[in-house]
PDB file of C-alpha atoms in Angstrom:
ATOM      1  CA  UNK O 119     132.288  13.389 254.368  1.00  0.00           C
ATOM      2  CA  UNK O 120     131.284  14.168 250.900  1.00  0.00           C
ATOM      3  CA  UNK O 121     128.153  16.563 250.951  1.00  0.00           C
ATOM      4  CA  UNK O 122     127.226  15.261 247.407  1.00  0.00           C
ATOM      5  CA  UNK O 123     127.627  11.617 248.172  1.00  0.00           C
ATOM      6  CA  UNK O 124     127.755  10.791 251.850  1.00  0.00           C
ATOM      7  CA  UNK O 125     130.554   8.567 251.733  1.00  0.00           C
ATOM      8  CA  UNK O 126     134.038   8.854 253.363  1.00  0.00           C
ATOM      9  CA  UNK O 127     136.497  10.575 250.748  1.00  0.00           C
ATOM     10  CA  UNK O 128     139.654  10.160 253.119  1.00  0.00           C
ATOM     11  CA  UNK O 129     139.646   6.864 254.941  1.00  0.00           C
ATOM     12  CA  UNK O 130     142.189   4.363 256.590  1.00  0.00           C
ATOM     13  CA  UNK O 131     141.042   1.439 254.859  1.00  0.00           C
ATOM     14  CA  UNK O 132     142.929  -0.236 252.437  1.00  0.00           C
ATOM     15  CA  UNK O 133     141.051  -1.843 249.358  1.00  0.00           C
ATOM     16  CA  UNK O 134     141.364  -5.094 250.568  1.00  0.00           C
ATOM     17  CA  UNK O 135     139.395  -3.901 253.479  1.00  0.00           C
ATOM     18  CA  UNK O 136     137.006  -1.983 251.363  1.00  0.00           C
ATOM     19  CA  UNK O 137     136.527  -4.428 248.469  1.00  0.00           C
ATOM     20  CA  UNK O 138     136.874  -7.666 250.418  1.00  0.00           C
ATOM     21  CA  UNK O 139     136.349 -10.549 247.938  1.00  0.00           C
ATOM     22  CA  UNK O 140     136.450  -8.461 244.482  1.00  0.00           C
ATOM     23  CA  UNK O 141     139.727  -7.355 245.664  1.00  0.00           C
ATOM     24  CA  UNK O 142     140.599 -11.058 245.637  1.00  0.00           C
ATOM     25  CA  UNK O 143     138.769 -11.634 242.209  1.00  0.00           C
ATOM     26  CA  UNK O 144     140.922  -9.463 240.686  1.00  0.00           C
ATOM     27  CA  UNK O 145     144.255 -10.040 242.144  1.00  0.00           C
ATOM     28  CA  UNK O 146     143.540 -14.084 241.717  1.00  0.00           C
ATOM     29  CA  UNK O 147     142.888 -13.646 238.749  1.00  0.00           C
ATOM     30  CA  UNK O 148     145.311 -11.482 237.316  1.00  0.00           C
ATOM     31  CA  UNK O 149     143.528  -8.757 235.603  1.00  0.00           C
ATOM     32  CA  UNK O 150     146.447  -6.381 235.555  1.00  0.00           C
ATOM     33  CA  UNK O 151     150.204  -7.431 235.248  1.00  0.00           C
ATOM     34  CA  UNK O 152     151.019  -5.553 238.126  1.00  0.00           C
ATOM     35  CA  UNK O 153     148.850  -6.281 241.441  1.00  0.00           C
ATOM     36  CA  UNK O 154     149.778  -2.675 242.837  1.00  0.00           C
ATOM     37  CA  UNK O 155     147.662  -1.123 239.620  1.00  0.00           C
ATOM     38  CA  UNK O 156     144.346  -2.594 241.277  1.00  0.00           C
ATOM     39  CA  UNK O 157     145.115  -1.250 244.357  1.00  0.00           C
ATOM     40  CA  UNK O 158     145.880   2.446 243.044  1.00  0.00           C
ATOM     41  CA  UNK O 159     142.480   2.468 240.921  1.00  0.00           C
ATOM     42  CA  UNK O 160     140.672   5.175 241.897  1.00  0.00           C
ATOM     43  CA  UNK O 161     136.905   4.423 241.818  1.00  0.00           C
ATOM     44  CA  UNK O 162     134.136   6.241 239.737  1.00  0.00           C
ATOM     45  CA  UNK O 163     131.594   5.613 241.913  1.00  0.00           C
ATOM     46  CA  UNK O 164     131.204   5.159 246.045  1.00  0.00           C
ATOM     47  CA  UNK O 165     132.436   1.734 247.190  1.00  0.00           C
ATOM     48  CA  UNK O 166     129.066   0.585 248.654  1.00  0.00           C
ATOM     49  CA  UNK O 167     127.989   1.269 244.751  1.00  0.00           C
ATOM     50  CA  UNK O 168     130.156  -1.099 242.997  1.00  0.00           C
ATOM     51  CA  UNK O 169     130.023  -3.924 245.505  1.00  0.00           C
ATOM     52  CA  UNK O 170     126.496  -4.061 245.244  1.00  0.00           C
ATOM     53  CA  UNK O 171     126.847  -4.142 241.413  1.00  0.00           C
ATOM     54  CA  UNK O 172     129.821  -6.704 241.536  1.00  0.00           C
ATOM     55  CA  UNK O 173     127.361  -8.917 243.485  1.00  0.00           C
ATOM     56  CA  UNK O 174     124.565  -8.305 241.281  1.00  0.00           C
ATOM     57  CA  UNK O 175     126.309  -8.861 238.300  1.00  0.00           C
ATOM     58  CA  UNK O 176     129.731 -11.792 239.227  1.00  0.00           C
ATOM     59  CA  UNK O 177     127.648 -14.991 238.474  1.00  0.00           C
ATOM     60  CA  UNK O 178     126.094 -14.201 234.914  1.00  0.00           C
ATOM     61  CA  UNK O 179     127.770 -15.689 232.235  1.00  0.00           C
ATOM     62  CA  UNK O 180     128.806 -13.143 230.560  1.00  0.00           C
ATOM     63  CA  UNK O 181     130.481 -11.771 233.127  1.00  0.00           C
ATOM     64  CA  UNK O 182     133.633 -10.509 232.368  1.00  0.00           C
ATOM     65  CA  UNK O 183     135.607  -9.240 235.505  1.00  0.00           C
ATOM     66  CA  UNK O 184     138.452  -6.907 233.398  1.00  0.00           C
ATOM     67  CA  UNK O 185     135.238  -4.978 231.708  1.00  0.00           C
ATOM     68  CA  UNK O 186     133.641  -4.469 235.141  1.00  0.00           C
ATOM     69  CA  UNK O 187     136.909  -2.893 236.850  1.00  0.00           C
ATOM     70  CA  UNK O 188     137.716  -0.580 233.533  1.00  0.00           C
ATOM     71  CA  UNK O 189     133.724   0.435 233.713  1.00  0.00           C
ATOM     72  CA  UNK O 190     134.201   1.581 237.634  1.00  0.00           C
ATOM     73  CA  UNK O 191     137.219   2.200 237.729  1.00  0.00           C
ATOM     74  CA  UNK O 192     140.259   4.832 236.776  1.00  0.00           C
ATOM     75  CA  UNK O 193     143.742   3.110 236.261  1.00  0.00           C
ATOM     76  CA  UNK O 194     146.718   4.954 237.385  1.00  0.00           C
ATOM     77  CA  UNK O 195     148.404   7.178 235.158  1.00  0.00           C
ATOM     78  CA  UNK O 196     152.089   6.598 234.196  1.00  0.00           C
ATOM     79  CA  UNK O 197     152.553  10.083 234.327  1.00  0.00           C
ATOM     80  CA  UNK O 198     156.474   9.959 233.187  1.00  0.00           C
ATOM     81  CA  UNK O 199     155.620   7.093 230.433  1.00  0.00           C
ATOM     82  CA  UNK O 200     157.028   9.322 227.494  1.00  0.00           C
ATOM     83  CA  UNK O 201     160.149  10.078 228.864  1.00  0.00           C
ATOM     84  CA  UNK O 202     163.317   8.738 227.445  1.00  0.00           C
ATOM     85  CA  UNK O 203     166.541   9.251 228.329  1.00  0.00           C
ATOM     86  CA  UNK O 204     169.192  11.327 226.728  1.00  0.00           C
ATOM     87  CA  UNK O 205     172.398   9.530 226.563  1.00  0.00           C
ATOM     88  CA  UNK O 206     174.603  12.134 225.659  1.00  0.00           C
ATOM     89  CA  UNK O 207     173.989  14.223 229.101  1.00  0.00           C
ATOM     90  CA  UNK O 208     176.205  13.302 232.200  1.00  0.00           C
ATOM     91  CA  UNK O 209     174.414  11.494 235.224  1.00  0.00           C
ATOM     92  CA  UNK O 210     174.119  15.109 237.398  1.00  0.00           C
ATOM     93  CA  UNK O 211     172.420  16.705 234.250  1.00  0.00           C
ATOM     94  CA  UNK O 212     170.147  13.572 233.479  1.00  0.00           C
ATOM     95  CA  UNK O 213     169.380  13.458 237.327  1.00  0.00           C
ATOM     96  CA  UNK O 214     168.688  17.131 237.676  1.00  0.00           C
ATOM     97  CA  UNK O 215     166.641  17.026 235.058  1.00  0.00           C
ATOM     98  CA  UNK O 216     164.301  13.876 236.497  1.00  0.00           C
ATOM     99  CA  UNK O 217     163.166  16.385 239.662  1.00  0.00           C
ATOM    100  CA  UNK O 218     160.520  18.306 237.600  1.00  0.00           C
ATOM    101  CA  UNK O 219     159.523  14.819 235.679  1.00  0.00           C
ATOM    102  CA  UNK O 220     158.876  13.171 239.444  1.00  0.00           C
ATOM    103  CA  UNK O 221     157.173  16.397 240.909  1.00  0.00           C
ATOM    104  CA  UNK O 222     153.674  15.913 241.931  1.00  0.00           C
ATOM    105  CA  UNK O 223     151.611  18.589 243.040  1.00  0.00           C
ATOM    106  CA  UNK O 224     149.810  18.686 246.033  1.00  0.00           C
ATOM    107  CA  UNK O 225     146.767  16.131 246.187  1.00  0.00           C
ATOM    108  CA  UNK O 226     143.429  16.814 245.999  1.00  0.00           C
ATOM    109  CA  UNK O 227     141.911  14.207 248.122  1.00  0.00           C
ATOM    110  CA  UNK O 228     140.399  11.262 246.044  1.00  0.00           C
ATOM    111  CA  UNK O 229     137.014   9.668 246.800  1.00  0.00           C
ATOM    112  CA  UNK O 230     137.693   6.340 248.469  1.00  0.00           C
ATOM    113  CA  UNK O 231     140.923   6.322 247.059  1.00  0.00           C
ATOM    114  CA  UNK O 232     143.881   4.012 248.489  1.00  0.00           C
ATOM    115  CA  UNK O 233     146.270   7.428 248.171  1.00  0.00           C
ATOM    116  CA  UNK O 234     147.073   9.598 251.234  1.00  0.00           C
ATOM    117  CA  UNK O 235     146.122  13.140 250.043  1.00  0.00           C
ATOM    118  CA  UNK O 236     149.532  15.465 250.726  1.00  0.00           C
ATOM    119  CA  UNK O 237     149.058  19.334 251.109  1.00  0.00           C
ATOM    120  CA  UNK O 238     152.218  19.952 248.948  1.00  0.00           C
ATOM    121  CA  UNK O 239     154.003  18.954 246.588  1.00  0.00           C
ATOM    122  CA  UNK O 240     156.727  16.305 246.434  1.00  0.00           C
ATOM    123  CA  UNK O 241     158.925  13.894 244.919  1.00  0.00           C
ATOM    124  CA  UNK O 242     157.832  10.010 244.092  1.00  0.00           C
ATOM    125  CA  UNK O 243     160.124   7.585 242.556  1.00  0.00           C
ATOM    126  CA  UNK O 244     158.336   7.178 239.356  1.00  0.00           C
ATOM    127  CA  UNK O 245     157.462   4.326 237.104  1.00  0.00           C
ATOM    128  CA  UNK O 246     154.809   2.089 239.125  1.00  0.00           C
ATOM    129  CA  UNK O 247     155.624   4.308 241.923  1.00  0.00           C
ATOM    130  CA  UNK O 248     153.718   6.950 242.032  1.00  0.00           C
ATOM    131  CA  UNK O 249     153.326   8.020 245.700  1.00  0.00           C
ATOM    132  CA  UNK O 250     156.055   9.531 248.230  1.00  0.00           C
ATOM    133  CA  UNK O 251     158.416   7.029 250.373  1.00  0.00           C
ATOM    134  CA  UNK O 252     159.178   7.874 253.445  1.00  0.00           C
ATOM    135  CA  UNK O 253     163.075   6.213 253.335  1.00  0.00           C
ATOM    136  CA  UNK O 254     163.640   7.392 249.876  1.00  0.00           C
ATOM    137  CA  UNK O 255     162.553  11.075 250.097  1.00  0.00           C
ATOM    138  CA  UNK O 256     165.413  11.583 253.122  1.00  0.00           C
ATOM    139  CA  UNK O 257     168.121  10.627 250.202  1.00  0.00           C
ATOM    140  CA  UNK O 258     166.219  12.578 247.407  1.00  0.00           C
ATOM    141  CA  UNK O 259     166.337  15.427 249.515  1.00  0.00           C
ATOM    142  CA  UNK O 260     170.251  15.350 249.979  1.00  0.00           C
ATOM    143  CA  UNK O 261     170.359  15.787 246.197  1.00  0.00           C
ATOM    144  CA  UNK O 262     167.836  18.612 246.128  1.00  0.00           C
ATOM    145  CA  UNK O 263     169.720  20.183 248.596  1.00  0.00           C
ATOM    146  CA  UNK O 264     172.548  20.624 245.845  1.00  0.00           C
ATOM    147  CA  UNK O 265     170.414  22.933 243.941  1.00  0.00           C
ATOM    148  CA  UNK O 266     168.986  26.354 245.674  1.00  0.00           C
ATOM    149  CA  UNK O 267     165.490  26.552 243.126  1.00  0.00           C
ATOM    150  CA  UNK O 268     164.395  23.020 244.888  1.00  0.00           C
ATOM    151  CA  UNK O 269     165.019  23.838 248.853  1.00  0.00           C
ATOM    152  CA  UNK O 270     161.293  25.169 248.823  1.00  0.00           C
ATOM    153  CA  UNK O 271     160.505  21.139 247.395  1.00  0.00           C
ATOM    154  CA  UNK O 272     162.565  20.197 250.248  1.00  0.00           C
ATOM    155  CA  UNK O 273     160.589  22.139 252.742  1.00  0.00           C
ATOM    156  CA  UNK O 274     157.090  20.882 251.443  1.00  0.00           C
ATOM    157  CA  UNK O 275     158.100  17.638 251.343  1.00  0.00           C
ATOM    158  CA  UNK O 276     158.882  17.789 255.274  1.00  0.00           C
ATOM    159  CA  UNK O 277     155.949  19.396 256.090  1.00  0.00           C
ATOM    160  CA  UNK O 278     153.863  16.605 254.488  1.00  0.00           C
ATOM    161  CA  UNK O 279     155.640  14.213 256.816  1.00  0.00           C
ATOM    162  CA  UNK O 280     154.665  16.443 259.199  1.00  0.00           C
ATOM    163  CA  UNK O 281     151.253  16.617 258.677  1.00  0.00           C
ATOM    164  CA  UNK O 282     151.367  12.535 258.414  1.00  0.00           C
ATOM    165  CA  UNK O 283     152.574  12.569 261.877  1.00  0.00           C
ATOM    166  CA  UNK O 284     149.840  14.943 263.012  1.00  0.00           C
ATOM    167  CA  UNK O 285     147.514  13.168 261.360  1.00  0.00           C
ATOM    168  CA  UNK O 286     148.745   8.867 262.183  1.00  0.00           C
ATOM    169  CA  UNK O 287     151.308   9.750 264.698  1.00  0.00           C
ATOM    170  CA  UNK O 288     154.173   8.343 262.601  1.00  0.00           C
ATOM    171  CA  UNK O 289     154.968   8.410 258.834  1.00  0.00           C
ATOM    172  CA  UNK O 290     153.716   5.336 256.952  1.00  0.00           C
ATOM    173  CA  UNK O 291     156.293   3.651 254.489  1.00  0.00           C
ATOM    174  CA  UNK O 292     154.460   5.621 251.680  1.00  0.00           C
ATOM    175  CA  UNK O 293     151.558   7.741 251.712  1.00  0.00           C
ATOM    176  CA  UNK O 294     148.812   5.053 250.684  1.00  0.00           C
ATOM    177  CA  UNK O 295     145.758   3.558 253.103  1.00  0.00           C
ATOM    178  CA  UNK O 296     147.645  -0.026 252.284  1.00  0.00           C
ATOM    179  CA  UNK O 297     151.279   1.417 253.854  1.00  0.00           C
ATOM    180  CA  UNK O 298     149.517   2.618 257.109  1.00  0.00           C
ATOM    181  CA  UNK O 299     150.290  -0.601 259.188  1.00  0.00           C
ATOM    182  CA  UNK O 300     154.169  -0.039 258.495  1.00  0.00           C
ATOM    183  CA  UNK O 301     156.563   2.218 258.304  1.00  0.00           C
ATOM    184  CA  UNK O 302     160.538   2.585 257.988  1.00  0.00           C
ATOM    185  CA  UNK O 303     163.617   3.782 259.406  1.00  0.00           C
ATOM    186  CA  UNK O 304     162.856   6.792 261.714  1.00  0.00           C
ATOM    187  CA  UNK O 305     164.678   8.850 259.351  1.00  0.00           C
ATOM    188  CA  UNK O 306     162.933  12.217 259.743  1.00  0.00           C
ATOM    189  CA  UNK O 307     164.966  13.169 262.747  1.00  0.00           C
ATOM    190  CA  UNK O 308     167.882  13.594 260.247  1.00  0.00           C
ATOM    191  CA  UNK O 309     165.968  16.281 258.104  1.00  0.00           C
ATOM    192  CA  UNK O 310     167.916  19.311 259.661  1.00  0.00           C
TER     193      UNK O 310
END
C-alpha cells in the first residue's frame, strides 16, 4: 500500500476488472486506434477517484469521453518513435544496434498500473509493445548471447522471470496484470 494514498500500487487486476464499464466506454467506442493504448494508461489519480468522477460526470451533455481519459490519464510513451532505420548498415549492425533502443530499465512500480513492475532491466519488442514477452525474450537472448557487453542484460532478464515465478508461480505471457491468466511455452528451462 501507498502511505500517501491508501490504495494498492501493485495489484493483479486487470483494467477491465478495475474500470468495469468505462473500460467498455472507451474500448466501444474507440477512443484510441489501438485498444492496447487504454489498457497501458497509467492513471493520475487512484482508481476509486476517477470512477466516481466518470459516474458523476458520463451523462451531462457535454460530456466528452476522449477529454475525460487524457484529463486522468497518462498515454504510453512510444519511447523508440524517432528512430529510423539506416539502410546502408547490414542486418547484424542494424540489429545490434536496436538492443540499447529496446532496453528498459528496471520499473518503478506504477500506481494502479496494468504493468508488472520488473527489478531489472530488459528487452521489449518495441513499437506498441512496450513490456517483456516471455516466448520472445528466450530468442532475444540467443542473440545477446553473441555479444559479451549484453550477457549481464541476459542475466537480469532471467532473474525477472525469476522473480515472476516467485511472485505468480509461473511467468505470464508478458509482464502486464491483463497477461496474468496465460502464459506460453515453458521456455525458461532452456535458459542455461
Amino acid at each position: 500500500m501507498s502511505k500517501e494514498t491508501d490504495v494498492i500500487v501493485d495489484n493483479n487486476l486487470s483494467p477491465d476488472d478495475i474500470y468495469g464499464e468505462l473500460y467498455k466506454e472507451v474500448q466501444l467506442k474507440h477512443i484510441f486506434g489501438d485498444t492496447k493504448t487504454f489498457v497501458d494508461c497509467v492513471p493520475k489519480i487512484c482508481s476509486k477517484d476517477i470512477l466516481k468522477f466518470y459516474n458523476e460526470k458520463k451523462d451531462l451533455s457535454n460530456f466528452d469521453l476522449s477529454k475525460f481519459i487524457h484529463e486522468y490519464f497518462n498515454l504510453p510513451n512510444l519511447v523508440e518513435k524517432n528512430f529510423s532505420s539506416d539502410l546502408t548498415m547490414s542486418t547484424v549492425d542494424h540489429i545490434n544496434c536496436l538492443w540499447d533502443i529496446l532496453t528498459r530499465p528496471a520499473d518503478i512500480p506504477t500506481l494502479e498500473s496494468s504493468k508488472i513492475a520488473l527489478p531489472y532491466p530488459y528487452i521489449v519488442p518495441g513499437g506498441r509493445f512496450r513490456e517483456i514477452f516471455y516466448w520472445d525474450s528466450y530468442f532475444t537472448m540467443l542473440g545477446l548471447s553473441t555479444l559479451p557487453n549484453k550477457l549481464n542484460l541476459i542475466e537480469n532478464m532471467i532473474d525477472n522471470f525469476v522473480n515472476l515465478i516467485n511472485k505468480y508461480g509461473f511467468i505470464p505471457n508478458r509482464n502486464r496484470t491483463y497477461y496474468l491468466n496465460r502464459s506460453q511455452s515453458p521456455c525458461f528451462v532452456l535458459y542455461d
